[in-house]
Short mmCIF file of C-alpha atoms in Angstrom, two decimals:
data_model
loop_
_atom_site.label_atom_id
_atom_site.label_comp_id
_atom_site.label_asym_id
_atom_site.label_seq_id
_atom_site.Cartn_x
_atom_site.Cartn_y
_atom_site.Cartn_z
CA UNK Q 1 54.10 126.18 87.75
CA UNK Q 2 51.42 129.23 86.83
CA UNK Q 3 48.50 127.72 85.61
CA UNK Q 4 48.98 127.83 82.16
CA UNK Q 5 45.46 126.88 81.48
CA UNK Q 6 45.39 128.56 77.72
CA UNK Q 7 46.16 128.20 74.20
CA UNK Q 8 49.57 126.34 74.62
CA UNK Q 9 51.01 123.41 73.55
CA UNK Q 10 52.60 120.46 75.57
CA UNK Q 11 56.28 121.39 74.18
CA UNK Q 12 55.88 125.10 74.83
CA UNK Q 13 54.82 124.03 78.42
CA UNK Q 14 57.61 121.94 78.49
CA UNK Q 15 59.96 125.10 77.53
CA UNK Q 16 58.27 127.06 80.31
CA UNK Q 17 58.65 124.75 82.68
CA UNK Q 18 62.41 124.35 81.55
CA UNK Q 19 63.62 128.12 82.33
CA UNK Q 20 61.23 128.22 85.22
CA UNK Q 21 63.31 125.61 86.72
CA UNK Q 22 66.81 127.04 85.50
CA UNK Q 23 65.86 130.39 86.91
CA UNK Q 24 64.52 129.27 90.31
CA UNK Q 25 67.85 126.79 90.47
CA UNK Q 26 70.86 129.24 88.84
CA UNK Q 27 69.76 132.79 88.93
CA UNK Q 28 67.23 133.58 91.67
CA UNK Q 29 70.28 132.63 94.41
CA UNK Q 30 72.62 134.92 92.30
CA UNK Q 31 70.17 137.80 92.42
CA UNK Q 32 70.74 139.49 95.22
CA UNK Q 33 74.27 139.45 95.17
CA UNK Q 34 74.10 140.95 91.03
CA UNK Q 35 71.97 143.64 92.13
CA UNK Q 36 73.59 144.81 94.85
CA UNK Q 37 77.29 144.97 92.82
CA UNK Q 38 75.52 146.13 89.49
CA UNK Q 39 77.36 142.97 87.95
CA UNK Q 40 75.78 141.43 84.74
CA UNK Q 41 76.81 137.72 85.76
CA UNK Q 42 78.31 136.78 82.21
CA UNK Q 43 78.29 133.00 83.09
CA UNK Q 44 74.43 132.59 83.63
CA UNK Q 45 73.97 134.60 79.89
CA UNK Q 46 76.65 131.60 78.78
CA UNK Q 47 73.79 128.97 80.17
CA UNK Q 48 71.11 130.78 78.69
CA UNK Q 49 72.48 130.42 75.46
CA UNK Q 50 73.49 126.86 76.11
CA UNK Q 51 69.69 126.69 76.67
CA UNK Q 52 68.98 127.96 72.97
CA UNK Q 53 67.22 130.87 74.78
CA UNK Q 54 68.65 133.97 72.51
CA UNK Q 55 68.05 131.60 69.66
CA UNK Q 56 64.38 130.76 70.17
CA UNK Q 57 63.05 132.60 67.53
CA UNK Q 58 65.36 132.17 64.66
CA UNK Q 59 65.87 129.48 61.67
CA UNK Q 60 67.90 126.76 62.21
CA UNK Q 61 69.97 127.95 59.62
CA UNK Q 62 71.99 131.12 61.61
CA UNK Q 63 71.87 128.30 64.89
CA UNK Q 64 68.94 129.46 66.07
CA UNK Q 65 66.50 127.10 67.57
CA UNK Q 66 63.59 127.10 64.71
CA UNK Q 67 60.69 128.43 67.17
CA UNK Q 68 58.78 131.76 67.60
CA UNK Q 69 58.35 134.85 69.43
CA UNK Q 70 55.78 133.10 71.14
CA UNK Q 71 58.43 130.57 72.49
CA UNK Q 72 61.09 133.50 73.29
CA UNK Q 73 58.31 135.27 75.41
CA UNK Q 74 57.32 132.40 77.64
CA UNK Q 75 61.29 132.00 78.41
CA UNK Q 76 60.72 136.09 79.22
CA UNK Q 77 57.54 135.86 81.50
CA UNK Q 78 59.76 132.48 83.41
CA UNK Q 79 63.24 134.77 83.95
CA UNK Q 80 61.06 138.05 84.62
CA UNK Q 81 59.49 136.10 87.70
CA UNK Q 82 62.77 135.98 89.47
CA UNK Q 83 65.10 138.74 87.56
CA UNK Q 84 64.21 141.41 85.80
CA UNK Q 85 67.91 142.52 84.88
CA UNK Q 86 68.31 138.50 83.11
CA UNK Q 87 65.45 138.72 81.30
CA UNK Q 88 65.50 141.91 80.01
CA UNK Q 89 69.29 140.73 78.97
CA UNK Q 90 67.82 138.01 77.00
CA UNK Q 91 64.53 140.13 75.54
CA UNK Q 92 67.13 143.11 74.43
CA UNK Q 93 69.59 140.58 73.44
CA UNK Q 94 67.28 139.08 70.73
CA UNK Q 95 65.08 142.20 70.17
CA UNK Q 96 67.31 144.75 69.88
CA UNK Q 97 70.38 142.83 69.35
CA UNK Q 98 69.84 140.35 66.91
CA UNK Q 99 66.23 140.98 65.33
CA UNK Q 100 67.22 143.87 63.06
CA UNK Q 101 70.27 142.22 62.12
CA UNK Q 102 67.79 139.31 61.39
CA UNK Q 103 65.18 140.83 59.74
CA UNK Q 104 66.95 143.67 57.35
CA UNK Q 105 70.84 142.54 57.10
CA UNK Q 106 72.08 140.86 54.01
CA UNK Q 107 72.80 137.41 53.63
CA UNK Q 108 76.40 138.23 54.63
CA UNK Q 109 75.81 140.22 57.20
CA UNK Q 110 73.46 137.46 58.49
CA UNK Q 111 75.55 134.82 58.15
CA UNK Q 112 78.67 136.68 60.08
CA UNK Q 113 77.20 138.14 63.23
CA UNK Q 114 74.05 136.32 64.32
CA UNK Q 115 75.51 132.96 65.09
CA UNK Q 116 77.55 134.26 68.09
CA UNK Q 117 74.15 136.45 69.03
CA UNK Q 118 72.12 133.45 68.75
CA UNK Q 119 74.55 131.11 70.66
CA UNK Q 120 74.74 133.76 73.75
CA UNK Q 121 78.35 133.90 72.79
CA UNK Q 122 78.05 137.61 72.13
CA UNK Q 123 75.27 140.75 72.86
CA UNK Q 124 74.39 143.19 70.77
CA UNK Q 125 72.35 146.92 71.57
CA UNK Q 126 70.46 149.40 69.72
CA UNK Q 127 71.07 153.17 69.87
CA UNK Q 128 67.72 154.87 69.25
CA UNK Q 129 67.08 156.86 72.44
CA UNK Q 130 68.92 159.73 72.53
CA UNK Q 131 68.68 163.15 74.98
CA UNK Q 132 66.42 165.69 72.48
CA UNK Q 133 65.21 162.04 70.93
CA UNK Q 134 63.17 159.74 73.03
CA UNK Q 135 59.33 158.92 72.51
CA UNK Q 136 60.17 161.35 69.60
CA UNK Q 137 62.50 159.13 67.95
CA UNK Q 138 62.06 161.44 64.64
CA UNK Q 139 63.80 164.14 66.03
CA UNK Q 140 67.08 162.17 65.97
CA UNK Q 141 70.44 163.94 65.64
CA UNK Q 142 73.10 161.85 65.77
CA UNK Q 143 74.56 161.94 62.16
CA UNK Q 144 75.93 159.69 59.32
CA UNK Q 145 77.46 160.99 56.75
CA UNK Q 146 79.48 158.78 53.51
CA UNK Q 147 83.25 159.41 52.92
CA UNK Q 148 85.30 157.58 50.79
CA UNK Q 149 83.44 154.40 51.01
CA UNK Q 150 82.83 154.95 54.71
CA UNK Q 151 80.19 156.29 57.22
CA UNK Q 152 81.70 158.82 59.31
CA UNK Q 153 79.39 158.90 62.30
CA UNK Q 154 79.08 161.72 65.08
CA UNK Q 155 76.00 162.56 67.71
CA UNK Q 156 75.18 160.31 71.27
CA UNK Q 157 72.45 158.06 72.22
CA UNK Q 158 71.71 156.74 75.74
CA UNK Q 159 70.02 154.20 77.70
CA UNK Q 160 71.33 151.80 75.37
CA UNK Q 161 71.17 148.08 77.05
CA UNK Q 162 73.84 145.50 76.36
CA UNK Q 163 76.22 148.00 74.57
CA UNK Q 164 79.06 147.69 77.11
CA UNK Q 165 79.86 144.24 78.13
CA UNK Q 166 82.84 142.23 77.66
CA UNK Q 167 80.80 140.23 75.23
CA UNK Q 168 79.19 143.07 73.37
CA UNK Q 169 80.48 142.75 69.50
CA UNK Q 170 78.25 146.14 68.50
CA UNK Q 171 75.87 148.42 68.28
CA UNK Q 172 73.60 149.03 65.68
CA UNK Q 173 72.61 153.00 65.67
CA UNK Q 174 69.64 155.24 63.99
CA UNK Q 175 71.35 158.23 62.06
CA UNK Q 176 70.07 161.19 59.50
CA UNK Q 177 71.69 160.52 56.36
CA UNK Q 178 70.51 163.28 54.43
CA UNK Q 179 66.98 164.39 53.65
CA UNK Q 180 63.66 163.36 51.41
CA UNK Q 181 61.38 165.51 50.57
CA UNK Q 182 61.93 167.91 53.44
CA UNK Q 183 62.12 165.56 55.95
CA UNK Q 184 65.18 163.37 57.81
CA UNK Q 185 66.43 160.34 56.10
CA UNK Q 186 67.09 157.72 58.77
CA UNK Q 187 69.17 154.87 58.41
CA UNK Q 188 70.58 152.32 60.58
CA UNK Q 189 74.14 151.38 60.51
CA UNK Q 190 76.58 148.82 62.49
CA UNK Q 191 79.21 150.04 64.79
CA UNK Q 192 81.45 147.14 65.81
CA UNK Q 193 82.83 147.28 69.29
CA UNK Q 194 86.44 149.26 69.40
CA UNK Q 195 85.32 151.47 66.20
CA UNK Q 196 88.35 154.61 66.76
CA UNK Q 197 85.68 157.31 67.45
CA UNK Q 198 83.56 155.14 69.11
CA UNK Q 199 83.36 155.29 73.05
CA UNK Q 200 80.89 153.56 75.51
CA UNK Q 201 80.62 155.92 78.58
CA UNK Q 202 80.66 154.90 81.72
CA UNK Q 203 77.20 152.85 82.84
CA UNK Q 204 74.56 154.87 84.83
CA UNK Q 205 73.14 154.71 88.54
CA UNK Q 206 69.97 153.79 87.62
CA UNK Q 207 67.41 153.37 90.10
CA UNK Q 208 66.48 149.33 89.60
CA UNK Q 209 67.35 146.36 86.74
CA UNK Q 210 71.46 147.20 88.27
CA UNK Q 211 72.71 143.96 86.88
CA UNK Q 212 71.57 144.67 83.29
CA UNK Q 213 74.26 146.60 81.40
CA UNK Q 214 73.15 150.26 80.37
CA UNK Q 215 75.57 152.81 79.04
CA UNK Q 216 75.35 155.77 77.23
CA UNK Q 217 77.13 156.08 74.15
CA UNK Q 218 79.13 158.73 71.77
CA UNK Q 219 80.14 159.17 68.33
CA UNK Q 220 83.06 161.71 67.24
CA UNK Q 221 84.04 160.95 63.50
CA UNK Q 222 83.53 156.79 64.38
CA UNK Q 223 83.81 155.60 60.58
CA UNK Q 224 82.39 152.51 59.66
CA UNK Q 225 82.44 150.24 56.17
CA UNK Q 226 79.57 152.07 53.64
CA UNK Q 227 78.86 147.81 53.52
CA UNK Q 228 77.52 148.63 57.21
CA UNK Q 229 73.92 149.78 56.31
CA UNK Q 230 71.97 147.50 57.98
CA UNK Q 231 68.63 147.90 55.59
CA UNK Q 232 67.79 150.16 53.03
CA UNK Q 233 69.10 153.70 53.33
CA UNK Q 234 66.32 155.66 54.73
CA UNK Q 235 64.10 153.25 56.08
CA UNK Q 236 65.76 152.82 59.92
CA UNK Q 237 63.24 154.35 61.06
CA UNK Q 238 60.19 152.86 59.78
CA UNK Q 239 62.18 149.47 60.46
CA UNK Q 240 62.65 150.07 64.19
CA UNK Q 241 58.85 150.82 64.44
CA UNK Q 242 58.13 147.07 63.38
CA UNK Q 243 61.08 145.97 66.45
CA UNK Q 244 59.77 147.99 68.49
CA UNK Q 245 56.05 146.68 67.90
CA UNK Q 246 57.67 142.95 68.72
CA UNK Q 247 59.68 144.32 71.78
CA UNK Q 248 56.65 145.93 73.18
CA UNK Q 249 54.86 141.69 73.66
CA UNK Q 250 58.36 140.66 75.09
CA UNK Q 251 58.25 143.42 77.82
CA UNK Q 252 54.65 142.74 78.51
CA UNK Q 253 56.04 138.89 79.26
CA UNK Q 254 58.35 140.16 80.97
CA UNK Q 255 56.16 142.33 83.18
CA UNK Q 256 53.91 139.39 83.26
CA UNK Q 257 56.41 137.41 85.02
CA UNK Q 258 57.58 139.97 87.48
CA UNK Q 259 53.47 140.32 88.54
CA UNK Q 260 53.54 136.71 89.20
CA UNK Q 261 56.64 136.49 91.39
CA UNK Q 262 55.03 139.51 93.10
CA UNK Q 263 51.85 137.60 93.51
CA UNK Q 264 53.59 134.40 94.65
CA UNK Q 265 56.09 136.03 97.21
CA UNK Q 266 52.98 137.50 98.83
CA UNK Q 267 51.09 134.95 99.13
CA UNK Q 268 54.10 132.91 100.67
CA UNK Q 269 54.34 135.77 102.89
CA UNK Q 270 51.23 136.16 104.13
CA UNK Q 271 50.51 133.24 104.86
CA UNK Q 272 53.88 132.04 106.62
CA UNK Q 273 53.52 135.28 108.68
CA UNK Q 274 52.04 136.12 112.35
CA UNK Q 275 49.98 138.63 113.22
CA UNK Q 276 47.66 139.20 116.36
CA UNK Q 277 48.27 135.28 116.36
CA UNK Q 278 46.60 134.65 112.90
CA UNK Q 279 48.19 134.21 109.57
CA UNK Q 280 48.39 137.23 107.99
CA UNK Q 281 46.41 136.16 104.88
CA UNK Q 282 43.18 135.24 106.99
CA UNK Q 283 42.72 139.02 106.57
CA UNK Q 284 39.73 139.63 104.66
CA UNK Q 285 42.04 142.97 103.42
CA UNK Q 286 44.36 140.81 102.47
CA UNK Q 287 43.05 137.91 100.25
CA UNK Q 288 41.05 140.71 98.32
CA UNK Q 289 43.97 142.25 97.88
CA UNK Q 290 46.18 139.38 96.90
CA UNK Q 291 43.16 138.40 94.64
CA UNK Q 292 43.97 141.61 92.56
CA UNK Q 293 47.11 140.43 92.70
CA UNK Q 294 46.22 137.12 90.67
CA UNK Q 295 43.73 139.18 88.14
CA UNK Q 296 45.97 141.38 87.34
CA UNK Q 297 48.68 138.32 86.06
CA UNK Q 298 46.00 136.57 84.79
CA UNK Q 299 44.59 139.46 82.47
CA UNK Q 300 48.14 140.36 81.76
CA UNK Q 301 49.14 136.78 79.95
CA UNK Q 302 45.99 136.89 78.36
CA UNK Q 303 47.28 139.75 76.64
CA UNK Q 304 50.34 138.91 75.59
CA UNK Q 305 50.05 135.69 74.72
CA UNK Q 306 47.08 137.22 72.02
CA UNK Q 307 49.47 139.82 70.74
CA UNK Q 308 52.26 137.03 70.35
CA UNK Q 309 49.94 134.48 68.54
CA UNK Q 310 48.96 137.19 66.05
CA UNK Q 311 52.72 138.17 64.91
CA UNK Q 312 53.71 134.47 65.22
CA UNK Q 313 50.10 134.02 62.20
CA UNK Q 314 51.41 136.72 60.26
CA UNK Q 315 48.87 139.02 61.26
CA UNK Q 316 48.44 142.59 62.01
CA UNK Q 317 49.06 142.98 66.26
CA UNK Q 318 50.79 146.14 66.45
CA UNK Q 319 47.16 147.68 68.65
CA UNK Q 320 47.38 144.22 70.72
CA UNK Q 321 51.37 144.41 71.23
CA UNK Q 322 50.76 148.36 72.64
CA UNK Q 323 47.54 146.75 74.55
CA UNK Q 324 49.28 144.14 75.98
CA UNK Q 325 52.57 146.22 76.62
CA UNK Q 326 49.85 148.99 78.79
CA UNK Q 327 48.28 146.48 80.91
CA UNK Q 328 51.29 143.82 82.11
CA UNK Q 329 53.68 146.86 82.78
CA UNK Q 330 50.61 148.32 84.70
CA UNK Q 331 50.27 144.80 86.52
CA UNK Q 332 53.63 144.38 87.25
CA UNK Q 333 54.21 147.92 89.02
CA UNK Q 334 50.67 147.51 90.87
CA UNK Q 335 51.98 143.78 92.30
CA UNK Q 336 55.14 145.06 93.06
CA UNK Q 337 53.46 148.06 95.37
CA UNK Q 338 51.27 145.81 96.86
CA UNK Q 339 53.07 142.98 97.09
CA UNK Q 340 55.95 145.09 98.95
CA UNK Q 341 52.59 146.41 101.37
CA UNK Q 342 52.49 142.84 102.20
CA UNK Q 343 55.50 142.57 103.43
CA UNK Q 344 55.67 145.88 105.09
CA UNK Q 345 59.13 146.55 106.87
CA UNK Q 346 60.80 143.54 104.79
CA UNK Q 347 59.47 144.95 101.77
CA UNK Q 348 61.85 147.89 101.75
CA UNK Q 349 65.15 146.01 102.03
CA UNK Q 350 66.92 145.16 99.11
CA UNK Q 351 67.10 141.06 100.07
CA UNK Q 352 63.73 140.20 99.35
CA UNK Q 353 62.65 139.68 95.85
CA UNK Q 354 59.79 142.14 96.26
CA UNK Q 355 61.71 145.11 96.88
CA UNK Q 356 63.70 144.61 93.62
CA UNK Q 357 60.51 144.54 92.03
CA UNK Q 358 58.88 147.57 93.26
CA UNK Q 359 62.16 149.14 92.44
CA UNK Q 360 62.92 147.43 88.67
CA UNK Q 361 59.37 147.53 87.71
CA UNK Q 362 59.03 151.14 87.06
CA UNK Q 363 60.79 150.60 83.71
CA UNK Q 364 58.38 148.54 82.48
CA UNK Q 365 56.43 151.69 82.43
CA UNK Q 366 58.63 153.59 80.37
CA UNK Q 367 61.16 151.47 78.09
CA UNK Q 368 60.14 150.17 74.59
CA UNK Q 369 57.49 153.12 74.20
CA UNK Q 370 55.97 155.13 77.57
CA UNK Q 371 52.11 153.61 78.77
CA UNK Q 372 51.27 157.12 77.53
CA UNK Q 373 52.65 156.38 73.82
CA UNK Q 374 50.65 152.60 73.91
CA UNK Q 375 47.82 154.74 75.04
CA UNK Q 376 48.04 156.70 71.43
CA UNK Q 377 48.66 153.75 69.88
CA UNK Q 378 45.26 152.44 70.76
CA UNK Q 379 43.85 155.76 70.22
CA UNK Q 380 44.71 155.86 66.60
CA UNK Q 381 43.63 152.04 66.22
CA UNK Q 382 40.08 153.70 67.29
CA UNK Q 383 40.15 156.57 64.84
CA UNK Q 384 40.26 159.35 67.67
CA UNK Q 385 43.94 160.24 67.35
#
């Protein structure tokens, strides 16, 4: 176990310890073989909502599990350490997935599509990102327009996780739905899976996470219920912003985890391996640099286990949530290098842990808002932007 010597309680160590032990046990001996077939393995998502894990921070009342975001990120950080494709499954599939269905769906629509989410039974993605529309998410152009009591929806959005597996029931998408006061009016609206109109294109290449489900998507005339507004009209946008705030400490636990199985697959390394007849890790070059390793996890969960406790109290976090997001994505891509310089030859093929690291870790980098975009986050939070 990390040493977990913070601000946590006995039954949140307990959960940590929990998926710790489920990931070591069912999907660290699965990884290598998911990665190299880019194959989601739908059967370990099935245990992780037997778990309760996509239900962590939801109300008993939809079958969630009656915890917080704190709780969902320490089951992050413990699947991150082994797989970053699994956890960001889990972290998208509450985020993105069920979150905004959570936090600005009716009653109704509450009642009808988070229990499956919640359960694990089903996945959900959000279409934000688009090709003109990325860190700019204002200049969306993907369109919704009413007809007859329905949204007729046309445009494309990509790099949209969890939109394309057998268990994905829909996608919830940002569209202009007119204009106020000179500017875009941007809702966000429901698109069930099979929608006529509706097509999820074939998944890309991407350079690491290869078992997590990514797909690009497009809209030509896809009509939808008017009943399908998920929040008010006009206010996707601002709405997102808050998700994306939340997403940003779940990626930073994450990030947090993949720094630590980084950290511990180098130190198992170096010291299990030979050189000039010594250990490796009796190199003075090498315990400074595998102490990095451990400051840079250790300043990492400090951060996003600050951000977490101050949107679990109700309190502003958005500057801590981009703070936290900067520094464990930063950790997490500087373990993987060095951890991977560890292991030198070994560190470039795909079977060792390390090498999917150095590979997946980029990511953490860009998704849920670039290091650059945290960095004017913080900027503003100081006045100077």
């Amino acid at each position: 176990m990390p040493d977990y010597d913070y601000d946590i309680t006995d039954d949140e160590r307990e959960l940590a310890g929990l998926v710790r032990q489920f990931a070591g046990e069912v999907v660290a001996p699965r990884s290598y073989e998911a990665d190299r077939t880019h194959t989601l393995p739908l059967d370990i998502v099935a245990q992780m909502g037997e778990l309760g894990l996509f239900g962590l921070p939801f109300p008993e009342e939809y079958g969630g599990q009656g915890g917080d975001y704190f709780a969902l990120c320490l089951a992050i950080e413990a699947l991150g350490r082994v797989d970053q494709s699994l956890a960001i499954t889990l972290e998208a599939g509450v985020s993105l997935g069920a979150m905004p269905v959570f936090r600005f769906g009716t009653d109704e629509q509450k009642h009808e599509l988070l229990p499956d989410l919640l359960a694990g039974r089903a996945l959900a993605g959000f279409g934000l990102t688009e090709p003109e529309a990325g860190s700019d998410a204002g200049a969306t152009r993907t369109t919704a327009r009413l007809d007859g009591g329905e949204w007729v929806i046309n445009g494309s959005k990509q790099f949209i996780t969890n939109s394309g597996t057998a268990i994905t029931r829909f996608v919830t998408v940002t569209a202009v739905t007119g204009e106020s006061g000179g500017r875009k009016e941007i809702s966000t609206i429901v698109v069930p899976g099979g929608t006529p109109g509706f097509t999820v294109e074939p998944a890309y290449d991407k350079v690491g996470w290869h078992a997590s489900d990514t797909h690009p998507l497009t809209f030509q005339d896809a009509r939808v219920p008017e009943g399908n507004l998920l929040g008010e009209r006009g206010r996707g946008f601002a709405n997102f912003l808050h998700i994306l705030d939340e997403g940003r400490i779940a990626i930073a636990a994450l990030s947090t985890g993949a720094a630590e199985g980084c950290l511990e697959a180098a130190v198992d390394y170096a010291q299990k391996r030979t050189v000039f007849g010594e250990a490796l890790a009796t190199r003075q070059g090498i315990q400074f640099l595998l102490a990095r390793m451990q400051q840079r996890v250790h300043v990492a969960r400090l951060a996003w286990h600050h951000a977490a406790r101050l949107r679990d109290a109700g309190k502003p976090f958005k500057t801590q949530a981009a703070i936290a997001k900067l520094t464990a994505s930063d950790a997490a891509m500087d373990n993987a290098r060095d951890a991977t310089q560890v292991f030198g030859g070994n560190g470039f093929m795909n079977e060792y842990p390390v090498a999917r690291h150095y590979r997946d870790s980029k990511i953490l980098e860009i998704g849920e808002g670039t290091n650059e975009v945290q960095l004017l986050v913080i900027a503003r939070a100081l006045g100077v932007a």
